[in-house]
CSV table of C-alpha atoms in Angstrom, one decimal:
chain,number,residue,atom,x,y,z
S,124,LYS,CA,-9.3,-53.4,-20.1
S,125,ALA,CA,-9.3,-56.3,-22.8
S,126,GLY,CA,-12.3,-56.1,-25.3
S,127,VAL,CA,-14.5,-58.6,-26.8
S,128,THR,CA,-12.3,-61.5,-28.1
S,129,GLN,CA,-13.6,-63.8,-30.8
S,130,THR,CA,-11.8,-66.7,-32.1
S,131,PRO,CA,-10.8,-68.0,-34.6
S,132,ARG,CA,-11.1,-64.9,-36.8
S,133,TYR,CA,-11.4,-66.8,-40.0
S,134,LEU,CA,-12.8,-70.3,-40.6
S,135,ILE,CA,-13.4,-72.3,-43.7
S,136,LYS,CA,-15.6,-75.4,-43.4
S,137,THR,CA,-17.1,-78.0,-45.8
S,138,ARG,CA,-20.7,-78.6,-45.9
S,139,GLY,CA,-22.3,-80.8,-43.7
S,140,GLN,CA,-19.5,-80.2,-41.1
S,141,GLN,CA,-20.0,-78.8,-37.9
S,142,VAL,CA,-18.2,-75.6,-36.3
S,143,THR,CA,-17.9,-74.3,-32.8
S,144,LEU,CA,-17.0,-70.4,-32.4
S,145,SER,CA,-15.9,-68.9,-29.3
S,146,CYS,CA,-16.5,-65.6,-27.5
S,147,SER,CA,-14.7,-64.0,-24.5
S,148,PRO,CA,-16.6,-61.0,-23.0
S,149,ILE,CA,-15.2,-58.0,-21.5
S,150,SER,CA,-14.4,-58.8,-17.9
S,151,GLY,CA,-17.3,-58.3,-15.7
S,152,HIS,CA,-19.9,-58.4,-18.4
S,153,ARG,CA,-22.3,-61.3,-17.7
S,154,SER,CA,-24.4,-61.0,-21.0
S,155,VAL,CA,-23.2,-62.2,-24.5
S,156,SER,CA,-25.2,-62.0,-27.8
S,157,TRP,CA,-24.4,-63.5,-31.0
S,158,TYR,CA,-25.4,-62.0,-34.6
S,159,GLN,CA,-25.2,-63.4,-38.1
S,160,GLN,CA,-24.1,-60.8,-40.7
S,161,THR,CA,-24.4,-61.6,-44.2
S,162,PRO,CA,-24.6,-59.0,-47.3
S,163,GLY,CA,-28.3,-60.2,-48.2
S,164,GLN,CA,-29.8,-60.3,-44.6
S,165,GLY,CA,-27.9,-57.8,-42.8
S,166,LEU,CA,-27.3,-58.3,-39.1
S,167,GLN,CA,-29.6,-61.1,-37.4
S,168,PHE,CA,-30.0,-61.8,-33.9
S,169,LEU,CA,-29.2,-65.2,-33.0
S,170,PHE,CA,-29.3,-65.5,-29.3
S,171,GLU,CA,-28.6,-63.7,-26.0
S,172,TYR,CA,-27.1,-65.6,-22.9
S,173,PHE,CA,-27.0,-63.9,-19.6
S,174,SER,CA,-25.6,-66.0,-16.5
S,175,GLU,CA,-25.6,-69.1,-18.5
S,176,THR,CA,-29.1,-69.1,-19.5
S,177,GLN,CA,-30.5,-68.2,-23.0
S,178,ARG,CA,-32.6,-65.1,-22.4
S,179,ASN,CA,-33.7,-64.9,-26.0
S,180,LYS,CA,-33.4,-66.6,-29.3
S,181,GLY,CA,-33.8,-65.3,-33.0
S,182,ASN,CA,-35.6,-67.1,-35.9
S,183,PHE,CA,-32.8,-69.7,-36.6
S,184,PRO,CA,-33.0,-73.5,-37.2
S,185,GLY,CA,-32.2,-75.8,-34.6
S,186,ARG,CA,-28.8,-76.3,-36.1
S,187,PHE,CA,-27.3,-73.2,-34.5
S,188,SER,CA,-27.0,-73.4,-30.9
S,189,GLY,CA,-25.0,-71.8,-28.0
S,190,ARG,CA,-24.0,-72.1,-24.6
S,191,GLN,CA,-22.6,-69.7,-21.8
S,192,PHE,CA,-19.9,-71.0,-19.2
S,193,SER,CA,-19.7,-69.8,-15.7
S,194,ASN,CA,-17.0,-67.6,-16.5
S,195,SER,CA,-19.1,-65.8,-19.2
S,196,ARG,CA,-17.5,-67.0,-21.9
S,197,SER,CA,-19.8,-68.3,-24.7
S,198,GLU,CA,-19.7,-70.8,-27.6
S,199,MET,CA,-22.0,-71.0,-30.7
S,200,ASN,CA,-22.2,-74.0,-32.4
S,201,VAL,CA,-23.5,-74.9,-36.0
S,202,SER,CA,-24.2,-78.3,-37.1
S,203,THR,CA,-24.3,-79.8,-40.5
S,204,LEU,CA,-23.2,-76.7,-42.2
S,205,GLU,CA,-24.9,-75.2,-45.5
S,206,LEU,CA,-23.6,-72.8,-47.9
S,207,GLY,CA,-26.0,-70.0,-46.5
S,208,ASP,CA,-24.0,-70.4,-43.4
S,209,SER,CA,-21.1,-68.4,-44.8
S,210,ALA,CA,-21.1,-65.1,-42.7
S,211,LEU,CA,-19.7,-62.7,-40.4
S,212,TYR,CA,-20.5,-64.1,-37.0
S,213,LEU,CA,-20.4,-61.2,-34.3
S,214,CYS,CA,-20.3,-61.5,-30.6
S,215,ALA,CA,-21.2,-58.6,-28.3
S,216,SER,CA,-21.0,-58.5,-24.7
S,217,SER,CA,-22.7,-56.2,-22.1
S,218,LEU,CA,-22.9,-55.6,-18.6
S,219,GLY,CA,-26.4,-57.6,-18.6
S,220,ARG,CA,-28.4,-55.4,-16.4
S,221,GLN,CA,-32.3,-56.2,-17.2
S,222,GLY,CA,-33.2,-53.1,-19.3
S,223,VAL,CA,-32.9,-51.4,-22.4
S,224,ASN,CA,-30.1,-49.2,-21.8
S,225,THR,CA,-27.6,-51.6,-22.1
S,226,GLU,CA,-24.6,-50.9,-24.3
S,227,ALA,CA,-23.1,-53.8,-26.2
S,228,PHE,CA,-19.6,-54.0,-27.1
S,229,PHE,CA,-18.8,-56.0,-30.2
S,230,GLY,CA,-15.8,-58.3,-31.1
S,231,GLN,CA,-14.1,-58.4,-34.6
S,232,GLY,CA,-16.0,-61.2,-35.6
S,233,THR,CA,-15.5,-64.7,-37.0
S,234,ARG,CA,-15.7,-64.9,-40.8
S,235,LEU,CA,-16.9,-68.4,-41.8
S,236,THR,CA,-16.9,-69.8,-45.2
S,237,VAL,CA,-18.6,-72.8,-46.0
S,238,VAL,CA,-17.6,-74.6,-49.4
G,1147,ALA,CA,-42.8,-56.4,-39.9
G,1148,GLN,CA,-39.4,-54.5,-40.3
G,1149,LYS,CA,-38.8,-52.6,-36.9
G,1150,ILE,CA,-35.6,-50.7,-37.8
G,1151,THR,CA,-35.7,-48.9,-41.2
G,1152,GLN,CA,-32.7,-47.2,-42.6
G,1153,THR,CA,-33.8,-46.0,-46.0
G,1154,GLN,CA,-30.4,-44.7,-47.3
G,1155,PRO,CA,-28.3,-47.6,-48.7
G,1156,GLY,CA,-25.5,-45.0,-49.4
G,1157,MET,CA,-24.6,-41.5,-48.5
G,1158,PHE,CA,-22.1,-39.1,-49.9
G,1159,VAL,CA,-20.7,-36.2,-47.9
G,1160,GLN,CA,-18.0,-33.6,-48.4
G,1161,GLU,CA,-15.3,-33.7,-45.7
G,1162,LYS,CA,-16.1,-30.9,-43.1
G,1163,GLU,CA,-19.7,-30.9,-43.7
G,1164,ALA,CA,-22.3,-32.1,-41.6
G,1165,VAL,CA,-24.7,-35.4,-42.4
G,1166,THR,CA,-27.6,-36.9,-41.5
G,1167,LEU,CA,-28.5,-40.6,-41.4
G,1168,ASP,CA,-32.1,-41.6,-41.1
G,1169,CYS,CA,-33.4,-44.2,-39.1
G,1170,THR,CA,-37.3,-44.9,-38.1
G,1171,TYR,CA,-38.5,-47.6,-35.7
G,1172,ASP,CA,-41.4,-49.4,-34.6
G,1173,THR,CA,-42.1,-50.8,-31.4
G,1174,SER,CA,-44.9,-51.2,-28.9
G,1175,ASP,CA,-43.0,-51.5,-25.9
G,1176,PRO,CA,-43.0,-48.3,-23.5
G,1177,SER,CA,-39.4,-48.6,-22.7
G,1178,TYR,CA,-36.6,-48.9,-25.3
G,1179,GLY,CA,-33.3,-47.9,-26.2
G,1180,LEU,CA,-32.1,-46.8,-29.6
G,1181,PHE,CA,-28.3,-47.2,-30.7
G,1182,TRP,CA,-26.2,-46.1,-33.4
G,1183,TYR,CA,-23.0,-48.1,-34.4
G,1184,LYS,CA,-20.4,-47.9,-37.0
G,1185,GLN,CA,-18.8,-50.6,-38.8
G,1186,PRO,CA,-15.6,-49.8,-40.6
G,1187,SER,CA,-14.1,-52.3,-43.3
G,1188,SER,CA,-12.5,-54.2,-40.5
G,1189,GLY,CA,-15.6,-55.8,-39.6
G,1190,GLU,CA,-15.9,-54.6,-35.8
G,1191,MET,CA,-18.8,-52.8,-34.7
G,1192,ILE,CA,-18.1,-49.6,-32.7
G,1193,PHE,CA,-20.8,-48.1,-30.3
G,1194,LEU,CA,-21.3,-44.4,-31.1
G,1195,ILE,CA,-24.2,-43.0,-29.4
G,1196,TYR,CA,-27.5,-44.0,-27.1
G,1197,GLN,CA,-30.9,-42.6,-26.5
G,1198,GLY,CA,-33.5,-43.9,-24.1
G,1199,SER,CA,-37.1,-43.6,-24.9
G,1200,TYR,CA,-37.6,-41.7,-21.8
G,1201,ASP,CA,-34.8,-39.2,-22.4
G,1202,GLN,CA,-35.8,-35.7,-22.6
G,1203,GLN,CA,-32.8,-34.4,-24.2
G,1204,ASN,CA,-31.5,-35.6,-27.5
G,1205,ALA,CA,-28.0,-37.6,-26.9
G,1206,THR,CA,-25.0,-36.1,-27.9
G,1207,GLU,CA,-21.3,-37.5,-28.0
G,1208,GLY,CA,-18.6,-35.5,-29.6
G,1209,ARG,CA,-19.4,-35.1,-33.2
G,1210,TYR,CA,-22.1,-37.3,-33.1
G,1211,SER,CA,-25.7,-36.3,-32.2
G,1212,LEU,CA,-28.9,-38.2,-32.2
G,1213,ASN,CA,-32.1,-36.2,-33.4
G,1214,PHE,CA,-34.8,-38.1,-31.5
G,1215,GLN,CA,-38.5,-37.6,-32.6
G,1216,LYS,CA,-40.4,-40.0,-30.5
G,1217,ALA,CA,-43.9,-39.2,-32.0
G,1218,ARG,CA,-42.6,-39.7,-35.4
G,1219,LYS,CA,-40.4,-42.9,-34.2
G,1220,SER,CA,-37.4,-41.8,-35.7
G,1221,ALA,CA,-33.7,-41.4,-34.4
G,1222,ASN,CA,-31.6,-40.0,-37.0
G,1223,LEU,CA,-28.0,-39.6,-36.4
G,1224,VAL,CA,-26.2,-36.5,-37.2
G,1225,ILE,CA,-22.4,-36.4,-37.8
G,1226,SER,CA,-20.8,-32.9,-37.6
G,1227,ALA,CA,-17.7,-31.9,-39.5
G,1228,SER,CA,-17.3,-35.3,-41.4
G,1229,GLN,CA,-13.9,-36.8,-41.5
G,1230,LEU,CA,-12.3,-39.1,-44.1
G,1231,GLY,CA,-12.2,-41.9,-41.3
G,1232,ASP,CA,-16.0,-41.5,-40.8
G,1233,SER,CA,-16.3,-43.5,-44.1
G,1234,ALA,CA,-18.0,-46.6,-43.0
G,1235,MET,CA,-21.1,-48.5,-42.7
G,1236,TYR,CA,-23.7,-47.1,-39.9
G,1237,PHE,CA,-26.1,-49.3,-38.3
G,1238,CYS,CA,-29.2,-48.0,-36.4
G,1239,ALA,CA,-30.2,-50.4,-33.5
G,1240,MET,CA,-33.1,-50.8,-31.0
G,1241,ARG,CA,-33.3,-52.8,-27.9
G,1242,GLU,CA,-36.6,-53.8,-26.4
G,1243,GLY,CA,-38.1,-56.4,-24.3
G,1244,VAL,CA,-39.6,-54.6,-21.3
G,1245,VAL,CA,-43.0,-56.1,-22.1
G,1246,THR,CA,-41.9,-59.6,-23.2
G,1247,GLY,CA,-38.9,-59.9,-20.8
G,1248,GLY,CA,-36.8,-61.4,-23.7
G,1249,PHE,CA,-34.5,-58.4,-24.3
G,1250,LYS,CA,-32.9,-58.4,-27.7
G,1251,THR,CA,-31.1,-55.8,-29.7
G,1252,ILE,CA,-32.2,-55.7,-33.4
G,1253,PHE,CA,-30.5,-53.7,-36.4
G,1254,GLY,CA,-31.5,-51.9,-39.3
G,1255,ALA,CA,-29.8,-52.6,-42.8
G,1256,GLY,CA,-27.3,-50.0,-42.5
G,1257,THR,CA,-26.3,-47.0,-44.4
G,1258,ARG,CA,-23.0,-46.9,-46.2
G,1259,LEU,CA,-21.4,-43.4,-45.7
G,1260,PHE,CA,-18.7,-42.1,-48.2
G,1261,VAL,CA,-16.9,-39.0,-47.1
G,1262,LYS,CA,-15.2,-37.1,-50.2
G,1263,ALA,CA,-11.9,-35.0,-49.9
């Protein structure tokens, strides 16, 4: 069974540009969550999607957005990039049952560097 | 308010010995899940163990066990017989949302474990 796939693995962008990151969940998983990981702030929740609907959103500015497609693949977009957006972006997929015992499987992440 | 607290930024343990990584949490939800993840230098988060708030027994998975003390709101990870490959960052996480309906998983700051040969 293929794991969670995130593309690209590495990305370098210039301030002011926008970027789109992609996440393909494990087959059969309907929930996708996104996290930003930085040395200073640790792992911070961005948003979670289930069946193409955003279920929850973290405390990030509107420059951060996401969507989920009918095949459960998800993309997140960051517009008007800032230096502080440099981070490892992790995607996690889960079966998506409503409940607290939903184990999440993570991809290897996309490392974004903004210069 | 900090929901997940990991007070040990770094820990050292001798190979083959046991080590306990601390985690305390805060929630008003009656139902929640507690998780531990391992993150090696490669960056991928690896699921280790899960404990439900209503589970009576402490969870165990191979060399990993979770010391769950609900009244104290602590969920410490115990790794027995440490191996060199256990050197990594360890994150405690909590999933809540029964009350609000907006499920999300939040993570602690992590503990970096160093296993010495």
